[in-house]
Amino acid sequence: MNLHPAILEHVAHAHGDLLAAPPQLNQDALTIGLRNGVTLTVRYAASDAYSLRWRTGMTDDAAELCIDTAPTHPHLTTAPNHLHCADGAVVADPVTRIDASPEANVSALLVALASDPLLGASA
């Protein structure tokens, strides 16, 4: 089941105002560039198994963050989903929900990243 085409269509229609260019569908991922310089790579294996990784810019010192659902942090309130911060800390996911649709999760993250690419965490 490839969820990326449906996510791409949703993002292109619902969030065109945030995009620097049309989203790119790759073999196993969707790449989304935002007007504020953020590049988001979306990987959905299933509706409850995902990796949403982004860089805050194109420079070597740009921060890289990720929200994923690997079951490695069961102590977090949002487990299995969690946020890998730029400083290496792993915290509860402030944006996505495991029971939300892929389109809803990517939409929520795009809106959040357009406002604050670090999601409130320090670089």
mmCIF file of C-alpha atoms in Angstrom:
data_model
loop_
_atom_site.group_PDB
_atom_site.id
_atom_site.type_symbol
_atom_site.label_atom_id
_atom_site.label_comp_id
_atom_site.label_asym_id
_atom_site.label_seq_id
_atom_site.Cartn_x
_atom_site.Cartn_y
_atom_site.Cartn_z
ATOM 1 C CA MET A 1 0.000 0.000 0.000
ATOM 2 C CA ASN A 2 1.640 3.249 -1.143
ATOM 3 C CA LEU A 3 0.168 6.204 0.719
ATOM 4 C CA HIS A 4 2.483 8.803 -0.800
ATOM 5 C CA PRO A 5 0.422 9.681 -3.926
ATOM 6 C CA ALA A 6 -2.657 10.499 -1.814
ATOM 7 C CA ILE A 7 -0.566 12.574 0.595
ATOM 8 C CA LEU A 8 1.030 14.415 -2.343
ATOM 9 C CA GLU A 9 -2.358 15.252 -3.838
ATOM 10 C CA HIS A 10 -3.675 16.472 -0.488
ATOM 11 C CA VAL A 11 -0.607 18.619 0.215
ATOM 12 C CA ALA A 12 -0.624 20.176 -3.255
ATOM 13 C CA HIS A 13 -4.299 21.151 -2.941
ATOM 14 C CA ALA A 14 -4.501 22.094 0.728
ATOM 15 C CA HIS A 15 -1.114 23.723 1.313
ATOM 16 C CA GLY A 16 -0.007 25.276 -1.958
ATOM 17 C CA ASP A 17 0.475 28.600 -0.188
ATOM 18 C CA LEU A 18 3.189 27.077 2.043
ATOM 19 C CA LEU A 19 5.115 25.321 -0.734
ATOM 20 C CA ALA A 20 8.270 26.563 -2.449
ATOM 21 C CA ALA A 21 7.669 24.095 -5.308
ATOM 22 C CA PRO A 22 5.349 21.185 -6.079
ATOM 23 C CA PRO A 23 5.939 18.149 -3.824
ATOM 24 C CA GLN A 24 8.198 15.475 -5.327
ATOM 25 C CA LEU A 25 7.213 11.816 -5.290
ATOM 26 C CA ASN A 26 10.287 9.580 -5.067
ATOM 27 C CA GLN A 27 10.590 5.797 -4.981
ATOM 28 C CA ASP A 28 9.944 5.433 -1.246
ATOM 29 C CA ALA A 29 9.273 8.963 -0.052
ATOM 30 C CA LEU A 30 7.646 12.302 -0.668
ATOM 31 C CA THR A 31 9.802 15.445 -0.539
ATOM 32 C CA ILE A 32 8.137 18.745 0.314
ATOM 33 C CA GLY A 33 9.915 22.106 0.218
ATOM 34 C CA LEU A 34 8.403 24.991 2.147
ATOM 35 C CA ARG A 35 8.757 28.694 1.394
ATOM 36 C CA ASN A 36 10.624 29.223 4.677
ATOM 37 C CA GLY A 37 13.468 26.898 3.580
ATOM 38 C CA VAL A 38 12.334 23.738 5.379
ATOM 39 C CA THR A 39 12.635 20.488 3.413
ATOM 40 C CA LEU A 40 10.407 17.675 4.702
ATOM 41 C CA THR A 41 10.867 14.030 3.700
ATOM 42 C CA VAL A 42 7.727 11.967 4.306
ATOM 43 C CA ARG A 43 7.874 8.173 4.550
ATOM 44 C CA TYR A 44 4.698 6.239 5.346
ATOM 45 C CA ALA A 45 4.919 2.432 5.445
ATOM 46 C CA ALA A 46 1.377 2.251 6.874
ATOM 47 C CA SER A 47 -1.035 4.757 8.379
ATOM 48 C CA ASP A 48 0.466 4.096 11.826
ATOM 49 C CA ALA A 49 4.098 3.607 10.745
ATOM 50 C CA TYR A 50 5.849 6.735 9.557
ATOM 51 C CA SER A 51 8.976 8.850 9.513
ATOM 52 C CA LEU A 52 8.697 12.593 8.952
ATOM 53 C CA ARG A 53 12.215 14.068 8.736
ATOM 54 C CA TRP A 54 13.095 17.675 7.972
ATOM 55 C CA ARG A 55 15.956 20.140 7.685
ATOM 56 C CA THR A 56 15.478 23.767 8.607
ATOM 57 C CA GLY A 57 17.507 25.011 5.647
ATOM 58 C CA MET A 58 20.095 24.134 3.022
ATOM 59 C CA THR A 59 23.244 25.212 4.879
ATOM 60 C CA ASP A 60 25.610 22.776 6.585
ATOM 61 C CA ASP A 61 24.535 24.056 9.998
ATOM 62 C CA ALA A 62 20.799 23.637 9.353
ATOM 63 C CA ALA A 63 19.029 21.675 12.073
ATOM 64 C CA GLU A 64 17.619 18.226 11.315
ATOM 65 C CA LEU A 65 14.606 16.893 13.220
ATOM 66 C CA CYS A 66 12.338 13.882 12.876
ATOM 67 C CA ILE A 67 9.022 12.518 14.059
ATOM 68 C CA ASP A 68 8.707 8.754 13.765
ATOM 69 C CA THR A 69 6.830 5.798 15.190
ATOM 70 C CA ALA A 70 9.678 3.386 15.940
ATOM 71 C CA PRO A 71 8.682 1.692 19.222
ATOM 72 C CA THR A 72 11.878 2.714 21.014
ATOM 73 C CA HIS A 73 10.611 5.254 23.553
ATOM 74 C CA PRO A 74 7.645 3.649 25.371
ATOM 75 C CA HIS A 75 8.008 6.003 28.350
ATOM 76 C CA LEU A 76 6.829 9.017 26.323
ATOM 77 C CA THR A 77 3.172 10.010 26.574
ATOM 78 C CA THR A 78 2.763 9.920 22.788
ATOM 79 C CA ALA A 79 4.475 6.533 22.261
ATOM 80 C CA PRO A 80 5.122 5.132 19.802
ATOM 81 C CA ASN A 81 5.393 8.461 17.965
ATOM 82 C CA HIS A 82 8.081 10.829 19.204
ATOM 83 C CA LEU A 83 10.180 13.822 18.144
ATOM 84 C CA HIS A 84 13.944 13.659 17.655
ATOM 85 C CA CYS A 85 15.129 17.211 18.371
ATOM 86 C CA ALA A 86 18.112 18.881 16.726
ATOM 87 C CA ASP A 87 20.117 18.593 19.961
ATOM 88 C CA GLY A 88 19.622 14.813 20.096
ATOM 89 C CA ALA A 89 16.885 14.832 22.727
ATOM 90 C CA VAL A 90 13.861 12.609 22.140
ATOM 91 C CA VAL A 91 10.575 14.022 23.417
ATOM 92 C CA ALA A 92 6.834 13.468 23.110
ATOM 93 C CA ASP A 93 5.514 14.253 19.641
ATOM 94 C CA PRO A 94 3.786 17.654 19.779
ATOM 95 C CA VAL A 95 2.113 17.411 16.361
ATOM 96 C CA THR A 96 1.107 14.027 14.940
ATOM 97 C CA ARG A 97 -1.295 11.401 16.263
ATOM 98 C CA ILE A 98 -1.007 7.694 15.622
ATOM 99 C CA ASP A 99 -4.785 7.483 15.053
ATOM 100 C CA ALA A 100 -4.924 10.367 12.554
ATOM 101 C CA SER A 101 -4.839 9.892 8.795
ATOM 102 C CA PRO A 102 -1.521 10.372 6.993
ATOM 103 C CA GLU A 103 -2.973 13.441 5.276
ATOM 104 C CA ALA A 104 -4.043 14.962 8.604
ATOM 105 C CA ASN A 105 -0.651 14.313 10.188
ATOM 106 C CA VAL A 106 1.332 15.750 7.285
ATOM 107 C CA SER A 107 -1.016 18.753 7.144
ATOM 108 C CA ALA A 108 -0.605 19.433 10.855
ATOM 109 C CA LEU A 109 3.165 19.155 10.559
ATOM 110 C CA LEU A 110 3.360 21.458 7.522
ATOM 111 C CA VAL A 111 1.377 24.158 9.304
ATOM 112 C CA ALA A 112 3.544 23.772 12.419
ATOM 113 C CA LEU A 113 6.813 23.848 10.443
ATOM 114 C CA ALA A 114 5.748 26.927 8.495
ATOM 115 C CA SER A 115 5.367 28.704 11.824
ATOM 116 C CA ASP A 116 8.243 27.145 13.820
ATOM 117 C CA PRO A 117 10.648 24.738 12.064
ATOM 118 C CA LEU A 118 12.110 23.633 15.417
ATOM 119 C CA LEU A 119 8.671 22.963 16.949
ATOM 120 C CA GLY A 120 9.629 24.907 20.042
ATOM 121 C CA ALA A 121 12.861 23.001 20.623
ATOM 122 C CA SER A 122 16.219 24.742 20.599
ATOM 123 C CA ALA A 123 18.739 24.064 17.847
#
